[in-house]
Short mmCIF file of C-alpha atoms and ligand atoms in Angstrom, two decimals:
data_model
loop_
_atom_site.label_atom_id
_atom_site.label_comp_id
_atom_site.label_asym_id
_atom_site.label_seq_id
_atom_site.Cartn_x
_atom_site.Cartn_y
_atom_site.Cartn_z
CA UNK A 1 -22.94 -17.65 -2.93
CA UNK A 2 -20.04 -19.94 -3.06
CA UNK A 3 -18.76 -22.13 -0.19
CA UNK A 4 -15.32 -19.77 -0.42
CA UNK A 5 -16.76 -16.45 -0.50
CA UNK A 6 -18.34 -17.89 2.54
CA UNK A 7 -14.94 -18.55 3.63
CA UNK A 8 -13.27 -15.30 2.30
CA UNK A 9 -16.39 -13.31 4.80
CA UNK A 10 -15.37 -15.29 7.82
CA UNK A 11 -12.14 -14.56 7.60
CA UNK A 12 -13.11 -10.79 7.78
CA UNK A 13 -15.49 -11.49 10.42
CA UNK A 14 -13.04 -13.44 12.32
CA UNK A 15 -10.40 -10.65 12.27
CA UNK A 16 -12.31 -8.27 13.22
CA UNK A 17 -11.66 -6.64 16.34
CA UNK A 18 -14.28 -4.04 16.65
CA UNK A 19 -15.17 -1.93 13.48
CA UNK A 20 -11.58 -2.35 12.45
CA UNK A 21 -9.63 -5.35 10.89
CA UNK A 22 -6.15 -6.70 11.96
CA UNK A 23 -4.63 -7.90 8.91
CA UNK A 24 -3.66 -11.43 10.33
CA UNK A 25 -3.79 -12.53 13.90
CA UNK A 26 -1.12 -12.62 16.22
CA UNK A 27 1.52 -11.90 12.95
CA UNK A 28 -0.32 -8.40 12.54
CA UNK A 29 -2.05 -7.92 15.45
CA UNK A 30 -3.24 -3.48 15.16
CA UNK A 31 -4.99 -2.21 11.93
CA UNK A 32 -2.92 -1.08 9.35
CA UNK A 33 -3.74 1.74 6.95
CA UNK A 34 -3.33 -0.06 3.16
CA UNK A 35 -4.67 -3.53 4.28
CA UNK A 36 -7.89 -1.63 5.65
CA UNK A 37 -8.53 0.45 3.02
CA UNK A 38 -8.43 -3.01 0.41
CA UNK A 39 -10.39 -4.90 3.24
CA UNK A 40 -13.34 -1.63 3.28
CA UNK A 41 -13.67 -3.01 -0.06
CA UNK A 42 -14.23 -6.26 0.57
CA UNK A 43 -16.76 -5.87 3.24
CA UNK A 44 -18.26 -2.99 0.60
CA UNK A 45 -19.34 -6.24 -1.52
CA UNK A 46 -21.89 -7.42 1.41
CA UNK A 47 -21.95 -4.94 4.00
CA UNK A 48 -21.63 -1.48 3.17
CA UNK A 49 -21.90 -0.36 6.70
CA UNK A 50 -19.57 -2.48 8.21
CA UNK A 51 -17.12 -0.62 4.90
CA UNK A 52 -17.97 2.63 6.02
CA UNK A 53 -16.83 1.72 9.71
CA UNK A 54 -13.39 0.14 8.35
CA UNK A 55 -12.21 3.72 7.16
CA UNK A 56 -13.58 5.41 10.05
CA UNK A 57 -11.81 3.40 12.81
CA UNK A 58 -8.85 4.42 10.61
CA UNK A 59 -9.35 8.16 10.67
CA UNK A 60 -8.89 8.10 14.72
CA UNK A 61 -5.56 7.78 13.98
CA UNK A 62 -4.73 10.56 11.23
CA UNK A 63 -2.51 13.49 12.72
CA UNK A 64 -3.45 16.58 12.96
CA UNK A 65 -1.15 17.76 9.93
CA UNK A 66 -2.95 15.04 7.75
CA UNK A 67 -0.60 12.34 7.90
CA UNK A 68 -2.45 8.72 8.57
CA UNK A 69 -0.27 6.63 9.92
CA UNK A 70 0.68 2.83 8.83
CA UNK A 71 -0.14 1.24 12.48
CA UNK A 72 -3.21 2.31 14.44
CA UNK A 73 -2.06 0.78 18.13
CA UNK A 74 -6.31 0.54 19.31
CA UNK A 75 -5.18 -2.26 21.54
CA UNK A 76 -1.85 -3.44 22.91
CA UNK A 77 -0.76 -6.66 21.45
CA UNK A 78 3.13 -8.09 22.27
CA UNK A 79 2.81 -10.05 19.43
CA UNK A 80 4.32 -7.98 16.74
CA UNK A 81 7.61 -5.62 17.33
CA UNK A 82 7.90 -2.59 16.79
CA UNK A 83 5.35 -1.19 19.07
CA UNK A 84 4.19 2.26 20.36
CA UNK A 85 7.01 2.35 22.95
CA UNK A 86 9.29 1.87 19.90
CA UNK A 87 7.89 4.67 17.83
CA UNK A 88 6.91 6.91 20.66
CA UNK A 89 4.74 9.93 18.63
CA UNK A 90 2.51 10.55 21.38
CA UNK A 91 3.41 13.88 21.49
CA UNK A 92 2.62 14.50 17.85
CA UNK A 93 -1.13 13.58 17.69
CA UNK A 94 -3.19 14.91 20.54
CA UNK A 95 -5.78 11.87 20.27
CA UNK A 96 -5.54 8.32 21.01
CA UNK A 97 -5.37 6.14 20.00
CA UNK A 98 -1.36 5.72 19.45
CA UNK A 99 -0.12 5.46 15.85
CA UNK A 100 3.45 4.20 14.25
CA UNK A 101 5.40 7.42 13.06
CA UNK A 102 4.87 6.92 9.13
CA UNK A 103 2.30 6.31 6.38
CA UNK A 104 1.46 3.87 3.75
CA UNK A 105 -0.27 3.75 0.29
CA UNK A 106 -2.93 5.95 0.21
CA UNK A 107 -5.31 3.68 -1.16
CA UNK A 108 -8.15 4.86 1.11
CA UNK A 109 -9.05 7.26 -1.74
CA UNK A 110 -10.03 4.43 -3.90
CA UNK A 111 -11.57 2.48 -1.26
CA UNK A 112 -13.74 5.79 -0.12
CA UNK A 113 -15.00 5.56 -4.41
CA UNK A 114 -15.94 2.16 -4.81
CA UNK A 115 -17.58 1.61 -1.10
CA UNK A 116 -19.88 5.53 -2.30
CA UNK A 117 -20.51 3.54 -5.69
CA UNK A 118 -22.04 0.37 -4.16
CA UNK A 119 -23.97 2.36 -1.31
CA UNK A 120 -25.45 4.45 -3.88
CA UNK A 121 -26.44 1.66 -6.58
CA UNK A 122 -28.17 0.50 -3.06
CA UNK A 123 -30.23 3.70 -2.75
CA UNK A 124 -28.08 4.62 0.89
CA UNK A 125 -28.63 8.03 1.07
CA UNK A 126 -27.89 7.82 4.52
CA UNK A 127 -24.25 7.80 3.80
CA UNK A 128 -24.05 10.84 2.72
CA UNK A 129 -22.52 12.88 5.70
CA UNK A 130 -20.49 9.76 6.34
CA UNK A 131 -18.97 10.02 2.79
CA UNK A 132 -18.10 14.09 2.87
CA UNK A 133 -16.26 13.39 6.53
CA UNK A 134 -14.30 10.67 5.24
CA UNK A 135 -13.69 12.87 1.49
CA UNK A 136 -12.46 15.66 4.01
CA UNK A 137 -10.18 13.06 6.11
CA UNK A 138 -8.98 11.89 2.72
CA UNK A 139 -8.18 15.56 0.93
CA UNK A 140 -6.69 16.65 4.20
CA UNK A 141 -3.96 13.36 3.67
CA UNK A 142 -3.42 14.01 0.29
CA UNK A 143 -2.51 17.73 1.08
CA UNK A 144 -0.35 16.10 3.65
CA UNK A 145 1.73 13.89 1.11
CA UNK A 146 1.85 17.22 -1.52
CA UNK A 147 3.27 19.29 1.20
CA UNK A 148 5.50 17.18 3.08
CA UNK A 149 6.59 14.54 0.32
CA UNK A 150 7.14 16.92 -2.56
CA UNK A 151 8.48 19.71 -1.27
CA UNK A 152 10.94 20.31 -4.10
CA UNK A 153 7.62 19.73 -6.45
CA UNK A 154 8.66 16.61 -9.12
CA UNK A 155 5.10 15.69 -9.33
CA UNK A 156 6.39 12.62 -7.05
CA UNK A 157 5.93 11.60 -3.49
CA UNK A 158 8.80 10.27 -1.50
CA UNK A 159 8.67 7.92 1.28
CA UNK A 160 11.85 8.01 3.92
CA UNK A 161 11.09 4.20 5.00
CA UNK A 162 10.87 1.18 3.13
CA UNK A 163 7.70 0.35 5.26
CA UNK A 164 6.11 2.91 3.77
CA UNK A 165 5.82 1.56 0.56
CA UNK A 166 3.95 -1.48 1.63
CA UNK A 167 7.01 -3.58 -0.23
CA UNK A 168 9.23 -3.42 2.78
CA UNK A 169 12.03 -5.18 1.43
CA UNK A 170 12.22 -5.15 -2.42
CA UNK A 171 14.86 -5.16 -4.20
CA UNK A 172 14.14 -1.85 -5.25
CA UNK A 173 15.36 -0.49 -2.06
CA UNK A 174 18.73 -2.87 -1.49
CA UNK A 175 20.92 0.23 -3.06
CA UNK A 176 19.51 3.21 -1.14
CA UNK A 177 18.83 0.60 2.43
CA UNK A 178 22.68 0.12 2.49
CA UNK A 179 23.69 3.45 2.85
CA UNK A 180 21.38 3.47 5.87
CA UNK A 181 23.57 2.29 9.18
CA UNK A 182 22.65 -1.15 10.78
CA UNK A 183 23.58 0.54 14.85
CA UNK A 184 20.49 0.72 16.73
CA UNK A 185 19.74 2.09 19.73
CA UNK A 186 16.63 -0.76 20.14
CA UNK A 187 17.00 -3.80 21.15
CA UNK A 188 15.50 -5.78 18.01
CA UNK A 189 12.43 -8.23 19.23
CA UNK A 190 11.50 -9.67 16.18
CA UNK A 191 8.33 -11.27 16.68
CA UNK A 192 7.88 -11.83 13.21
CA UNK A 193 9.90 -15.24 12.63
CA UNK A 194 8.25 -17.04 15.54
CA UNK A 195 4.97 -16.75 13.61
CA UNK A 196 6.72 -17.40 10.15
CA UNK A 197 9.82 -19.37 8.56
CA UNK A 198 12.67 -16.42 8.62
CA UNK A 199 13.17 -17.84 5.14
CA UNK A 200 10.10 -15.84 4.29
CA UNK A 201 11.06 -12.67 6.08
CA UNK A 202 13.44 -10.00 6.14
CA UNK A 203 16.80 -10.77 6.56
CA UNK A 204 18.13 -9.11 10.27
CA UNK A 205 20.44 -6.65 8.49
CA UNK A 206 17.34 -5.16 7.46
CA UNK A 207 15.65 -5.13 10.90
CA UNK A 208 18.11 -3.15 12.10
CA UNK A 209 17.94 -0.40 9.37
CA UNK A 210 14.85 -0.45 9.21
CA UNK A 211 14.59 0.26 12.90
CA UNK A 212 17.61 2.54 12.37
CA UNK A 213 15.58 4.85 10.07
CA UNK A 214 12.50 5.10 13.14
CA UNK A 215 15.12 6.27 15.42
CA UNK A 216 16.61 9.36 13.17
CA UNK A 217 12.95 10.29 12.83
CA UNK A 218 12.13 10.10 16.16
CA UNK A 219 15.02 12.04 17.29
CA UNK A 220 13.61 14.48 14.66
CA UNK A 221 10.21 14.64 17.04
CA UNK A 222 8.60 13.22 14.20
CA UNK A 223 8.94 16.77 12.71
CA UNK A 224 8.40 16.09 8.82
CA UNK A 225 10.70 19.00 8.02
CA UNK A 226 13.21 18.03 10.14
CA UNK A 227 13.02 14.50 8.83
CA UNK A 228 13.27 15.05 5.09
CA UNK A 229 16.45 16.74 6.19
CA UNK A 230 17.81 13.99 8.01
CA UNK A 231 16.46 11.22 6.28
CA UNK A 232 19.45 8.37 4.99
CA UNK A 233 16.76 7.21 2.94
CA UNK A 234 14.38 8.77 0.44
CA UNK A 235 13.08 7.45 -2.44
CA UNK A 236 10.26 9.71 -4.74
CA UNK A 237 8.33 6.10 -5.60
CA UNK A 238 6.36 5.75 -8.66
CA UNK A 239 3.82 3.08 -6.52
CA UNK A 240 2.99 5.50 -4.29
CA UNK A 241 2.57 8.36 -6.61
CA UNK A 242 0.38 6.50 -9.32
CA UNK A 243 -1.61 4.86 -5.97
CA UNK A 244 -2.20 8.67 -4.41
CA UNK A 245 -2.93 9.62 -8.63
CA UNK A 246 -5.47 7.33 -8.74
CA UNK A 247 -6.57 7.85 -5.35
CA UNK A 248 -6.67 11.47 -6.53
CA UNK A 249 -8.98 10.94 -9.07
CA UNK A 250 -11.29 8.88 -7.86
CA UNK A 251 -11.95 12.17 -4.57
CA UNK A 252 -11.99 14.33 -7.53
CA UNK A 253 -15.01 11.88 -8.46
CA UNK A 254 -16.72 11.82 -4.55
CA UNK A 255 -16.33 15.67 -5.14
CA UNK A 256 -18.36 16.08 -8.04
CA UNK A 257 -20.83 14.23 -6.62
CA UNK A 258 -20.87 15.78 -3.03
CA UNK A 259 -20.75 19.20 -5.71
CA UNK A 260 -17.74 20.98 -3.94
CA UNK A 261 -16.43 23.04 -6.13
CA UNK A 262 -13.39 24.46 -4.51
CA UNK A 263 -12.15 21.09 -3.74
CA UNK A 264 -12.68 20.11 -7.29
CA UNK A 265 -10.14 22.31 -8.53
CA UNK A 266 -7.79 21.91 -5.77
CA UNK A 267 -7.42 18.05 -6.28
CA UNK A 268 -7.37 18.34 -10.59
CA UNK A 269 -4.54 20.49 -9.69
CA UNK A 270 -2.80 18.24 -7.48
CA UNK A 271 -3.66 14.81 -9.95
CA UNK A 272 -2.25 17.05 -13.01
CA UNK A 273 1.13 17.51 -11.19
CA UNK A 274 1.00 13.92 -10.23
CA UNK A 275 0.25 12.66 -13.51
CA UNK A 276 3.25 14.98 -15.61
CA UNK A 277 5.43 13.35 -12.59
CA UNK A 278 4.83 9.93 -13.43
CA UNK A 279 5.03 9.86 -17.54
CA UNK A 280 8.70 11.58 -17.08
CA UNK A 281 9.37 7.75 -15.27
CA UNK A 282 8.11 5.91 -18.29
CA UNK A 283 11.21 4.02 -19.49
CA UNK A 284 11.28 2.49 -22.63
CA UNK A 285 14.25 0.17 -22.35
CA UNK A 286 12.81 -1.11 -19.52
CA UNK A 287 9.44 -1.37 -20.62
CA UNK A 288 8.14 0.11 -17.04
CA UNK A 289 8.36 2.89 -14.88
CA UNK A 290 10.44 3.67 -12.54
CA UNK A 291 11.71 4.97 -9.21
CA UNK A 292 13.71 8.02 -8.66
CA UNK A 293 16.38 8.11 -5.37
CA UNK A 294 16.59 11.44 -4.31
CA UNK A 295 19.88 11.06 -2.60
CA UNK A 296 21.94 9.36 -5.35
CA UNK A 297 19.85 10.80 -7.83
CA UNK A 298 19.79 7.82 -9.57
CA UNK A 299 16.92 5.64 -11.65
CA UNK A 300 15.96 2.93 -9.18
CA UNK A 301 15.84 0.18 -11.97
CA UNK A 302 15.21 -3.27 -10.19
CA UNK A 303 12.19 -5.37 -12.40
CA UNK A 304 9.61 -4.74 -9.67
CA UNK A 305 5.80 -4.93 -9.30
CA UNK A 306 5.97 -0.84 -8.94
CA UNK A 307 7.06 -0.89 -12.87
CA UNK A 308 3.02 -1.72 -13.70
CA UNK A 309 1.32 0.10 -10.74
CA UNK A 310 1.32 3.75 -12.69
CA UNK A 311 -1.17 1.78 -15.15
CA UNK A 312 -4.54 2.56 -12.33
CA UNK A 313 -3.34 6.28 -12.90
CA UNK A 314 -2.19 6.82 -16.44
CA UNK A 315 -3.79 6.37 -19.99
CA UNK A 316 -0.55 4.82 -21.96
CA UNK A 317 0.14 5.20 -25.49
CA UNK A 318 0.07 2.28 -27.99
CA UNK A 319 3.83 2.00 -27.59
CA UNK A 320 4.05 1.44 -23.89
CA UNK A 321 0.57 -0.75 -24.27
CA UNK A 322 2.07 -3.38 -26.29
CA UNK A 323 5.64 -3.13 -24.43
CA UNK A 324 3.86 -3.84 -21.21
CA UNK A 325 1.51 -6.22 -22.40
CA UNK A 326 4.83 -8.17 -23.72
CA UNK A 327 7.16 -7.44 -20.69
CA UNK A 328 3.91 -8.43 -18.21
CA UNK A 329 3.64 -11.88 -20.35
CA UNK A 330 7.71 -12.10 -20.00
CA UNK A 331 7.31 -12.17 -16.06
CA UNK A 332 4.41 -14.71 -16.06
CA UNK A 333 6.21 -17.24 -18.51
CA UNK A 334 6.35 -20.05 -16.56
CA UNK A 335 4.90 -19.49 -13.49
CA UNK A 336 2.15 -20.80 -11.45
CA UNK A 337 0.72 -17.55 -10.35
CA UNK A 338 1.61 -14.35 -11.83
CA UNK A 339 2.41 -11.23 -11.46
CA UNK A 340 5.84 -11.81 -9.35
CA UNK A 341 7.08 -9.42 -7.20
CA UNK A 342 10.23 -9.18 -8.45
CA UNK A 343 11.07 -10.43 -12.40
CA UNK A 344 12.12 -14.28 -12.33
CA UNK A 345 15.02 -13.39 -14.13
CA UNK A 346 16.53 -11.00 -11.88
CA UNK A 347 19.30 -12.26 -9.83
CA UNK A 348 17.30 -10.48 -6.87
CA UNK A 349 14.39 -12.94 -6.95
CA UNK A 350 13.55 -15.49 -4.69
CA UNK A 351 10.45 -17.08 -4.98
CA UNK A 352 9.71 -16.78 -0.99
CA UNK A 353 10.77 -14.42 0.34
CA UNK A 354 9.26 -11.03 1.61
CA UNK A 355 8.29 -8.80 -1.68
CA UNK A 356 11.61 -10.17 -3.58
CA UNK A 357 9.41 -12.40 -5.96
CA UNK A 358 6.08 -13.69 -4.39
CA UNK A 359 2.62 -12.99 -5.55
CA UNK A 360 0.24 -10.34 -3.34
CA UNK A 361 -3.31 -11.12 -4.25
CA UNK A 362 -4.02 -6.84 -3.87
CA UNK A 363 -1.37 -6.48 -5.84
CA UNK A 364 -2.69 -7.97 -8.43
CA UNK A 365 -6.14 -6.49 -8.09
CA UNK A 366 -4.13 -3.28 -8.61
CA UNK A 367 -2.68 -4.53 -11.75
CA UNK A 368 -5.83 -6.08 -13.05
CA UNK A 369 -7.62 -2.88 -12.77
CA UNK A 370 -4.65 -0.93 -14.38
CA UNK A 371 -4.90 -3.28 -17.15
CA UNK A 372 -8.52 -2.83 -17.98
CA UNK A 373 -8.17 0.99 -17.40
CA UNK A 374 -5.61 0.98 -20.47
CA UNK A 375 -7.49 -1.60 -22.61
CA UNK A 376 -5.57 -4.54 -21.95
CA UNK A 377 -8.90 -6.62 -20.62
CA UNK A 378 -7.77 -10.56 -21.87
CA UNK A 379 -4.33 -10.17 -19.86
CA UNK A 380 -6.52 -8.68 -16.98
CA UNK A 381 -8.97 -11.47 -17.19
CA UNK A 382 -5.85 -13.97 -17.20
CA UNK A 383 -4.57 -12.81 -13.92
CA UNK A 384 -7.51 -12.28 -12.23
CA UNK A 385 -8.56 -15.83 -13.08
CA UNK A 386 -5.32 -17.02 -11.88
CA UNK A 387 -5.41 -14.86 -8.97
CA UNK A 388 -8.59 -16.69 -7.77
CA UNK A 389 -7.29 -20.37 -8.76
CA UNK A 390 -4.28 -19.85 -6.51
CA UNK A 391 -6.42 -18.07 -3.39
CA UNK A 392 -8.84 -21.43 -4.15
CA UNK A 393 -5.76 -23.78 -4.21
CA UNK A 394 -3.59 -22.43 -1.29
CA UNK A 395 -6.49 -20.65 0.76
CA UNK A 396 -6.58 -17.16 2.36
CA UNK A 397 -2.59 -17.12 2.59
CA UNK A 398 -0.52 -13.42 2.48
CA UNK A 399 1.16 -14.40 -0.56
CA UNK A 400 2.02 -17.56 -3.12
CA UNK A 401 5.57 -18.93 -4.77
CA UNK A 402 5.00 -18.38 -7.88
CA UNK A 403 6.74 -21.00 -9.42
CA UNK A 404 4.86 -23.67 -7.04
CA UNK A 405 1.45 -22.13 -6.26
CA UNK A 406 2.09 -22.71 -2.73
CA UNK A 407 0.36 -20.47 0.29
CA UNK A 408 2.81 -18.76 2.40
CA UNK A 409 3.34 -16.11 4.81
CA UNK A 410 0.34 -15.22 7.57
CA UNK A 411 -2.77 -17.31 6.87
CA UNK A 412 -6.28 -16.36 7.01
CA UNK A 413 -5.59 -13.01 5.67
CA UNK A 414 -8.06 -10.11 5.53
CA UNK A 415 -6.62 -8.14 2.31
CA UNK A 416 -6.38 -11.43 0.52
CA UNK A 417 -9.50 -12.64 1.57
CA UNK A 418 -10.88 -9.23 0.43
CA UNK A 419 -9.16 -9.40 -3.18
CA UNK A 420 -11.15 -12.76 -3.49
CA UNK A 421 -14.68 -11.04 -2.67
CA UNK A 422 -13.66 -8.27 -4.69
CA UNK A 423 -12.30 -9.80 -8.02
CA UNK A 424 -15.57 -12.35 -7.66
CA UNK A 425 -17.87 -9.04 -7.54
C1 9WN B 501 5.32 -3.53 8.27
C2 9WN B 501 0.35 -5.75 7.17
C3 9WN B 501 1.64 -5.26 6.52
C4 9WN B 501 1.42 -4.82 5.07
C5 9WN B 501 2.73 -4.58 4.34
C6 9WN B 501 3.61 -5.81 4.50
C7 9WN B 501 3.84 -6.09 5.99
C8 9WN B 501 4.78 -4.93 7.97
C9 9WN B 501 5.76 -5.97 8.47
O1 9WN B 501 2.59 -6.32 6.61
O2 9WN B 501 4.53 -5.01 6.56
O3 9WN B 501 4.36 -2.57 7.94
O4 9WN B 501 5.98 -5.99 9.67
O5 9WN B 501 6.31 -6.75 7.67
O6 9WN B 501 4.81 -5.65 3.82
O7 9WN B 501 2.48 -4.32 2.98
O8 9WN B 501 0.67 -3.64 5.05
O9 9WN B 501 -0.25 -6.73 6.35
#
């Protein structure tokens, strides 16, 4: 074992905070549902217990319609803004701990597959009850997002907050953000920039929508019918749809195995819906897929990460192979550390700040893996060896500059730390 895996598992250790995993301290300071479901995976390369325990701290917080929420509060923390006072959805979850009001990639699907793999190439049939509660938390989300986030059935899931999509402020959301108002009843505490350079960070405009958009929802009661009513923003995103494909699949998998029939059928429906819903956002022009907002109606068409992600879900044809293969290359020309967050020649990207052109380490691991599913392994084997050179270089850092390599954002990060243990698997 190498000196920086050593590092990479006492980073986890270190953030760890009781069975669960803050992604950063003080910056992050709860457990958040995406980073933990990346981070099970990590700890699934030397500790599949430990893996197990990282998904089931994160159940405590799912609501009793299905929904798991981005922010599990376990412990109060004033470090970070907004907190449960700010959200206030007591009243919609009967349990504590408290949660934030909306979700996040449903990666825990995939996480749920490869930590079940490793246990059973270990002979753990002792996680087998563990594994079917955890399938059953899992199905009962993904009925959620069906239900809730397709409800005029395009075989796409919409999120109504920019948080949810784990790229907070892209570039793909400038257009549909600005219709959103900037009044807020809140008083905005950012916490954020006194733990990193507000060049890094969301500009305060966006603050205040974004904390705009958690006040119509909780004046909805955090109803979800009332909200997709009300909601100023809502965006059916093709990340989030190929992420709860995937995640889809990889149940339907656990489901064979666990041999539950019904549930077999009811999730190849649901990843057949989702799948016809995200080749009708193939564009070729564009060489990507793309994003759909359901209030202009309009193709969201900013050169983001999200154009790859449908790759973990979908089988592509030779045409879209190649044009991805050449429009992924395009991106990278030049850089550092690929794959940017936002194209380098877009007049949107900056090369620091927050999800408008820096490099996420899980990110990539999603876009390595999407590559190798569709037969594109020497492009998958480039980033992933440049993923690692710039997580040796930099260290354990939220994200890099692609242009200059450079570490920035939270340090000592758990989901980066687990992309390292993971790509070195
Ligand atoms: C809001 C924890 C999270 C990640 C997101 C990332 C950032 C939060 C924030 O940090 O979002 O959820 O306050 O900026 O954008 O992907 O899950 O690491």
């Amino acid at each position: 074992m190498s000196d920086i895996t050593d590092a990479a598992r006492a980073i986890l250790a270190f953030n760890d905070r009781g069975g669960y995993t803050v992604p950063t301290d003080a910056l992050y300071p709860f457990q958040w549902n995406w980073d933990s479901a990346f981070v099970s995976m990590g700890f699934a390369t030397f500790n599949i217990d430990r893996a197990y325990q990282e998904l089931e701290r994160l159940i405590e917080g799912q609501w009793d319609d299905g929904m798991l929420p981005h922010i599990v509060f376990h412990v109060p923390s004033d470090t970070y803004f907004p907190g449960p006072d700010v959200w206030n959805t007591h009243h919609r979850h009967h349990k504590k701990p408290t949660t934030s009001g909306i979700t996040q990639p449903p990666v825990f699907g995939m996480a749920l597959r490869y930590i079940y793999e490793i246990a059973l190439t270990e002979g753990r049939e002792d996680v087998l009850a563990r594994t079917r509660l955890l399938f059953h938390a899992a199905l009962r989300s993904h009925r959620w997002w069906m239900k809730v986030r397709d409800p005029e059935k395009r075989g796409l899931v919409a999120i109504l907050h920019p948080w949810e999509s784990g790229s907070d402020n892209s570039p793909a959301w400038d257009e549909a953000l600005a219709r959103v108002s900037t009044i807020t009843k809140t008083e905005i505490c950012r916490q954020d920039t006194k733990h990193v350079s507000a060049a890094m960070r969301p500009h305060h405009a966006d603050y205040q929508r974004f904390i705009h958009l958690v006040e119509v929802y909780r004046e909805c009661k955090w109803d979800p019918v009332k909200q997709w009513s009300a909601a100023p923003f809502k965006v059916a995103d093709v990340q989030m749809t190929a992420i709860l494909a995937r995640a889809t699949a990889d149940l339907i998998w656990i489901a064979s195995h666990l041999n539950l029939l019904d549930e077999i059928n009811e999730l190849s429906t649901i990843h057949r819906i989702l799948l016809d819903g995200l080749r009708g956002r193939w564009r070729n022009n564009l060489r990507g897929f793309v994003s759909l907002d359901l209030i202009s109606g309009k193709d969201i068409q900013k050169p983001t990460q999200a154009y790859f992600i449908p790759l973990i879900a979908i089988e592509l044809d030779t045409y879209q192979r190649e044009a991805v293969q050449d429009e992924i290359e395009r991106w990278c020309n030049g850089m550092i550390v690929g794959v940017p967050s936002t194209a380098p020649f877009s007049s949107d990207f900056e090369s620091k700040r927050y999800w408008r052109g820096p490099v996420w380490a899980v990110i990539n691991w999603l876009i390595v893996d999407g590559l190798c599913k569709n037969h594109l392994a020497e492009l998958a084997a480039i980033i992933e060896g440049n993923t690692i050179n710039a997580i040796e270089r930099a260290g354990f850092c939220e994200y890099f500059d692609p242009i200059t390599g450079e570490g920035l954002g939270g340090n000592s990060f758990s989901w980066t730390a687990a992309a390292y243990l993971v790509l070195r698997h």
